[in-house]
Amino acid sequence: MHIPVNHPARRFYRVIAGLVGVYVLVFGLVGLVQNWGDPLFARDSTWTLGLKTNLGFALASIAWGALLLVGVSRKGNLGHRMNLAAGIVFLVTGMLMMAFLQTDANILNFSMVNVIVSLLFGLILFATGLYGRVGSPEAEAAERRARTESVPPPEPARPPQRQARQRPRRAPGGAAG
């Protein structure tokens, strides 16, 4: 698997991951205020910032939002690894909650909107993790060399050669032979 080192757009990807972290943290804080005093895994219809929530989901969102912001604030490969892991967690959580939507196992009070947002955030975080790897200039140069040297240079295009049609040889005296 190829994960680029020192990708030129990694700052942009860190900003995107940071925005996801801020949204998740703010969602958790607003959900905490709205659900304060309710049971931890209530199954009512409380909506916060476009997503269905309960107190348990709000607390989990606060923890994940803070964790994402810690990962974004780190300059080394810790943020790269944290975004990869968080992306996988969001993707798996979205799939599991989709399986449990209409059952009593839906303890986080997910709706289909929550599933879609979780899957979307998972893809975004995983992609930001793929492009967030940091390495020394030597590692970057080695990776660039390996990438360019492993592919043979293209050969110049030649027009197709036409085969000359051979005529049947005739025997002396005009008879075909």
mmCIF file of C-alpha atoms in Angstrom:
data_model
loop_
_atom_site.group_PDB
_atom_site.id
_atom_site.type_symbol
_atom_site.label_atom_id
_atom_site.label_comp_id
_atom_site.label_asym_id
_atom_site.label_seq_id
_atom_site.Cartn_x
_atom_site.Cartn_y
_atom_site.Cartn_z
ATOM 1 C CA MET A 1 0.000 0.000 0.000
ATOM 2 C CA HIS A 2 1.356 3.391 -0.954
ATOM 3 C CA ILE A 3 0.943 6.241 1.539
ATOM 4 C CA PRO A 4 2.662 9.425 0.372
ATOM 5 C CA VAL A 5 5.258 11.146 2.554
ATOM 6 C CA ASN A 6 5.089 14.934 3.040
ATOM 7 C CA HIS A 7 2.198 15.375 0.607
ATOM 8 C CA PRO A 8 1.925 19.041 -0.435
ATOM 9 C CA ALA A 9 -1.784 19.197 0.493
ATOM 10 C CA ARG A 10 -1.415 17.676 3.973
ATOM 11 C CA ARG A 11 -2.087 21.028 5.676
ATOM 12 C CA PHE A 12 -5.359 21.314 3.796
ATOM 13 C CA TYR A 13 -6.296 17.790 4.869
ATOM 14 C CA ARG A 14 -5.446 18.614 8.484
ATOM 15 C CA VAL A 15 -7.777 21.617 8.298
ATOM 16 C CA ILE A 16 -10.563 19.392 6.942
ATOM 17 C CA ALA A 17 -9.995 16.862 9.750
ATOM 18 C CA GLY A 18 -9.997 19.750 12.233
ATOM 19 C CA LEU A 19 -13.352 20.974 10.919
ATOM 20 C CA VAL A 20 -14.797 17.484 11.349
ATOM 21 C CA GLY A 21 -13.409 17.440 14.911
ATOM 22 C CA VAL A 22 -14.897 20.870 15.698
ATOM 23 C CA TYR A 23 -18.310 19.825 14.378
ATOM 24 C CA VAL A 24 -18.278 16.587 16.371
ATOM 25 C CA LEU A 25 -17.192 18.427 19.550
ATOM 26 C CA VAL A 26 -19.772 21.230 19.165
ATOM 27 C CA PHE A 27 -22.463 18.662 18.352
ATOM 28 C CA GLY A 28 -21.570 16.774 21.536
ATOM 29 C CA LEU A 29 -21.589 19.905 23.702
ATOM 30 C CA VAL A 30 -24.939 21.146 22.366
ATOM 31 C CA GLY A 31 -26.360 17.613 22.670
ATOM 32 C CA LEU A 32 -25.119 17.431 26.257
ATOM 33 C CA VAL A 33 -26.940 20.657 27.136
ATOM 34 C CA GLN A 34 -30.139 19.539 25.386
ATOM 35 C CA ASN A 35 -30.165 16.064 26.957
ATOM 36 C CA TRP A 36 -28.983 16.954 30.459
ATOM 37 C CA GLY A 37 -31.171 15.087 32.958
ATOM 38 C CA ASP A 38 -32.414 12.481 30.464
ATOM 39 C CA PRO A 39 -31.439 8.823 30.796
ATOM 40 C CA LEU A 40 -28.059 7.988 29.267
ATOM 41 C CA PHE A 41 -29.462 5.910 26.405
ATOM 42 C CA ALA A 42 -32.892 7.527 25.956
ATOM 43 C CA ARG A 43 -34.685 6.740 22.688
ATOM 44 C CA ASP A 44 -36.634 9.980 22.293
ATOM 45 C CA SER A 45 -36.584 12.338 19.310
ATOM 46 C CA THR A 46 -33.957 14.889 20.323
ATOM 47 C CA TRP A 47 -32.238 16.459 17.292
ATOM 48 C CA THR A 48 -29.072 18.525 17.571
ATOM 49 C CA LEU A 49 -27.352 20.259 14.643
ATOM 50 C CA GLY A 50 -29.185 18.025 12.185
ATOM 51 C CA LEU A 51 -28.476 14.718 13.932
ATOM 52 C CA LYS A 52 -30.519 12.617 16.341
ATOM 53 C CA THR A 53 -28.871 12.234 19.741
ATOM 54 C CA ASN A 54 -29.135 11.209 23.364
ATOM 55 C CA LEU A 55 -26.931 11.826 26.391
ATOM 56 C CA GLY A 56 -24.692 8.807 25.702
ATOM 57 C CA PHE A 57 -24.104 9.819 22.085
ATOM 58 C CA ALA A 58 -23.435 13.412 23.135
ATOM 59 C CA LEU A 59 -20.780 12.288 25.646
ATOM 60 C CA ALA A 60 -19.164 9.988 23.072
ATOM 61 C CA SER A 61 -19.154 12.848 20.557
ATOM 62 C CA ILE A 62 -17.409 15.162 23.017
ATOM 63 C CA ALA A 63 -14.700 12.551 23.585
ATOM 64 C CA TRP A 64 -14.218 11.854 19.854
ATOM 65 C CA GLY A 65 -14.288 15.542 18.926
ATOM 66 C CA ALA A 66 -11.598 16.309 21.506
ATOM 67 C CA LEU A 67 -9.544 13.320 20.348
ATOM 68 C CA LEU A 68 -9.774 14.472 16.717
ATOM 69 C CA LEU A 69 -8.625 17.969 17.665
ATOM 70 C CA VAL A 70 -5.677 16.538 19.588
ATOM 71 C CA GLY A 71 -4.730 14.501 16.522
ATOM 72 C CA VAL A 72 -4.956 17.528 14.245
ATOM 73 C CA SER A 73 -2.811 19.603 16.580
ATOM 74 C CA ARG A 74 0.090 17.129 16.436
ATOM 75 C CA LYS A 75 2.624 17.768 13.693
ATOM 76 C CA GLY A 76 4.181 14.311 13.461
ATOM 77 C CA ASN A 77 2.779 10.987 12.382
ATOM 78 C CA LEU A 78 0.572 10.710 15.473
ATOM 79 C CA GLY A 79 -2.106 12.782 13.722
ATOM 80 C CA HIS A 80 -1.729 10.645 10.599
ATOM 81 C CA ARG A 81 -2.317 7.453 12.592
ATOM 82 C CA MET A 82 -5.122 8.967 14.669
ATOM 83 C CA ASN A 83 -7.018 10.089 11.563
ATOM 84 C CA LEU A 84 -6.651 6.661 9.965
ATOM 85 C CA ALA A 85 -7.926 4.989 13.149
ATOM 86 C CA ALA A 86 -10.751 7.503 13.647
ATOM 87 C CA GLY A 87 -11.823 7.058 10.042
ATOM 88 C CA ILE A 88 -12.081 3.313 10.527
ATOM 89 C CA VAL A 89 -13.991 3.763 13.804
ATOM 90 C CA PHE A 90 -16.500 6.164 12.204
ATOM 91 C CA LEU A 91 -16.986 3.809 9.235
ATOM 92 C CA VAL A 92 -17.503 0.754 11.440
ATOM 93 C CA THR A 93 -19.807 2.659 13.803
ATOM 94 C CA GLY A 94 -21.915 3.856 10.885
ATOM 95 C CA MET A 95 -22.253 0.335 9.515
ATOM 96 C CA LEU A 96 -23.109 -1.149 12.906
ATOM 97 C CA MET A 97 -25.664 1.525 13.693
ATOM 98 C CA MET A 98 -27.269 1.034 10.291
ATOM 99 C CA ALA A 99 -27.685 -2.638 11.164
ATOM 100 C CA PHE A 100 -29.264 -1.713 14.523
ATOM 101 C CA LEU A 101 -31.489 1.203 13.424
ATOM 102 C CA GLN A 102 -34.886 -0.377 14.050
ATOM 103 C CA THR A 103 -33.867 -2.545 17.016
ATOM 104 C CA ASP A 104 -33.458 -2.140 20.758
ATOM 105 C CA ALA A 105 -29.676 -2.302 20.223
ATOM 106 C CA ASN A 106 -29.754 1.282 18.841
ATOM 107 C CA ILE A 107 -28.501 2.645 22.163
ATOM 108 C CA LEU A 108 -26.975 5.797 20.621
ATOM 109 C CA ASN A 109 -30.345 6.808 19.137
ATOM 110 C CA PHE A 110 -29.011 6.885 15.561
ATOM 111 C CA SER A 111 -31.166 7.703 12.568
ATOM 112 C CA MET A 112 -30.317 7.158 8.903
ATOM 113 C CA VAL A 113 -29.012 10.743 8.797
ATOM 114 C CA ASN A 114 -26.555 9.872 11.582
ATOM 115 C CA VAL A 115 -25.436 6.793 9.647
ATOM 116 C CA ILE A 116 -24.765 8.820 6.493
ATOM 117 C CA VAL A 117 -22.871 11.515 8.403
ATOM 118 C CA SER A 118 -20.834 8.890 10.278
ATOM 119 C CA LEU A 119 -19.883 7.166 7.029
ATOM 120 C CA LEU A 120 -19.052 10.492 5.383
ATOM 121 C CA PHE A 121 -16.895 11.611 8.326
ATOM 122 C CA GLY A 122 -15.217 8.195 8.326
ATOM 123 C CA LEU A 123 -14.278 8.525 4.670
ATOM 124 C CA ILE A 124 -13.032 12.098 5.172
ATOM 125 C CA LEU A 125 -10.942 11.186 8.204
ATOM 126 C CA PHE A 126 -9.499 8.100 6.542
ATOM 127 C CA ALA A 127 -8.538 10.133 3.473
ATOM 128 C CA THR A 128 -6.940 12.836 5.620
ATOM 129 C CA GLY A 129 -4.990 10.124 7.402
ATOM 130 C CA LEU A 130 -3.730 8.715 4.123
ATOM 131 C CA TYR A 131 -2.238 12.049 3.098
ATOM 132 C CA GLY A 132 -0.986 13.155 6.501
ATOM 133 C CA ARG A 133 2.183 11.081 6.805
ATOM 134 C CA VAL A 134 5.273 13.092 7.685
ATOM 135 C CA GLY A 135 8.842 12.058 6.996
ATOM 136 C CA SER A 136 12.332 13.434 6.643
ATOM 137 C CA PRO A 137 13.401 15.031 3.367
ATOM 138 C CA GLU A 138 15.505 11.918 2.739
ATOM 139 C CA ALA A 139 12.468 9.659 3.136
ATOM 140 C CA GLU A 140 10.486 11.897 0.799
ATOM 141 C CA ALA A 141 13.267 11.793 -1.818
ATOM 142 C CA ALA A 142 13.578 7.999 -1.482
ATOM 143 C CA GLU A 143 9.844 7.591 -1.949
ATOM 144 C CA ARG A 144 9.875 9.850 -5.003
ATOM 145 C CA ARG A 145 12.771 7.851 -6.487
ATOM 146 C CA ALA A 146 11.036 4.543 -5.828
ATOM 147 C CA ARG A 147 7.839 5.812 -7.389
ATOM 148 C CA THR A 148 9.505 7.141 -10.543
ATOM 149 C CA GLU A 149 12.128 4.426 -10.987
ATOM 150 C CA SER A 150 9.789 1.488 -10.555
ATOM 151 C CA VAL A 151 7.886 2.411 -13.686
ATOM 152 C CA PRO A 152 9.791 1.772 -16.906
ATOM 153 C CA PRO A 153 9.891 4.750 -19.256
ATOM 154 C CA PRO A 154 7.355 4.554 -22.053
ATOM 155 C CA GLU A 155 8.674 3.473 -25.395
ATOM 156 C CA PRO A 156 8.098 5.810 -28.318
ATOM 157 C CA ALA A 157 5.058 4.956 -30.342
ATOM 158 C CA ARG A 158 5.828 3.388 -33.694
ATOM 159 C CA PRO A 159 3.364 3.258 -36.522
ATOM 160 C CA PRO A 160 2.296 -0.278 -37.290
ATOM 161 C CA GLN A 161 4.388 -1.834 -40.018
ATOM 162 C CA ARG A 162 2.544 -3.095 -43.017
ATOM 163 C CA GLN A 163 3.494 -6.492 -44.247
ATOM 164 C CA ALA A 164 4.262 -6.674 -47.950
ATOM 165 C CA ARG A 165 2.008 -9.072 -49.744
ATOM 166 C CA GLN A 166 3.911 -11.761 -51.442
ATOM 167 C CA ARG A 167 2.780 -12.834 -54.814
ATOM 168 C CA PRO A 168 2.886 -16.458 -55.742
ATOM 169 C CA ARG A 169 5.968 -17.251 -57.748
ATOM 170 C CA ARG A 170 5.404 -18.298 -61.253
ATOM 171 C CA ALA A 171 7.430 -20.912 -62.935
ATOM 172 C CA PRO A 172 9.314 -19.917 -66.041
ATOM 173 C CA GLY A 173 7.134 -20.096 -69.061
ATOM 174 C CA GLY A 174 4.065 -18.499 -67.470
ATOM 175 C CA ALA A 175 2.656 -21.472 -65.525
ATOM 176 C CA ALA A 176 1.971 -21.066 -61.836
ATOM 177 C CA GLY A 177 3.988 -23.375 -59.783
#
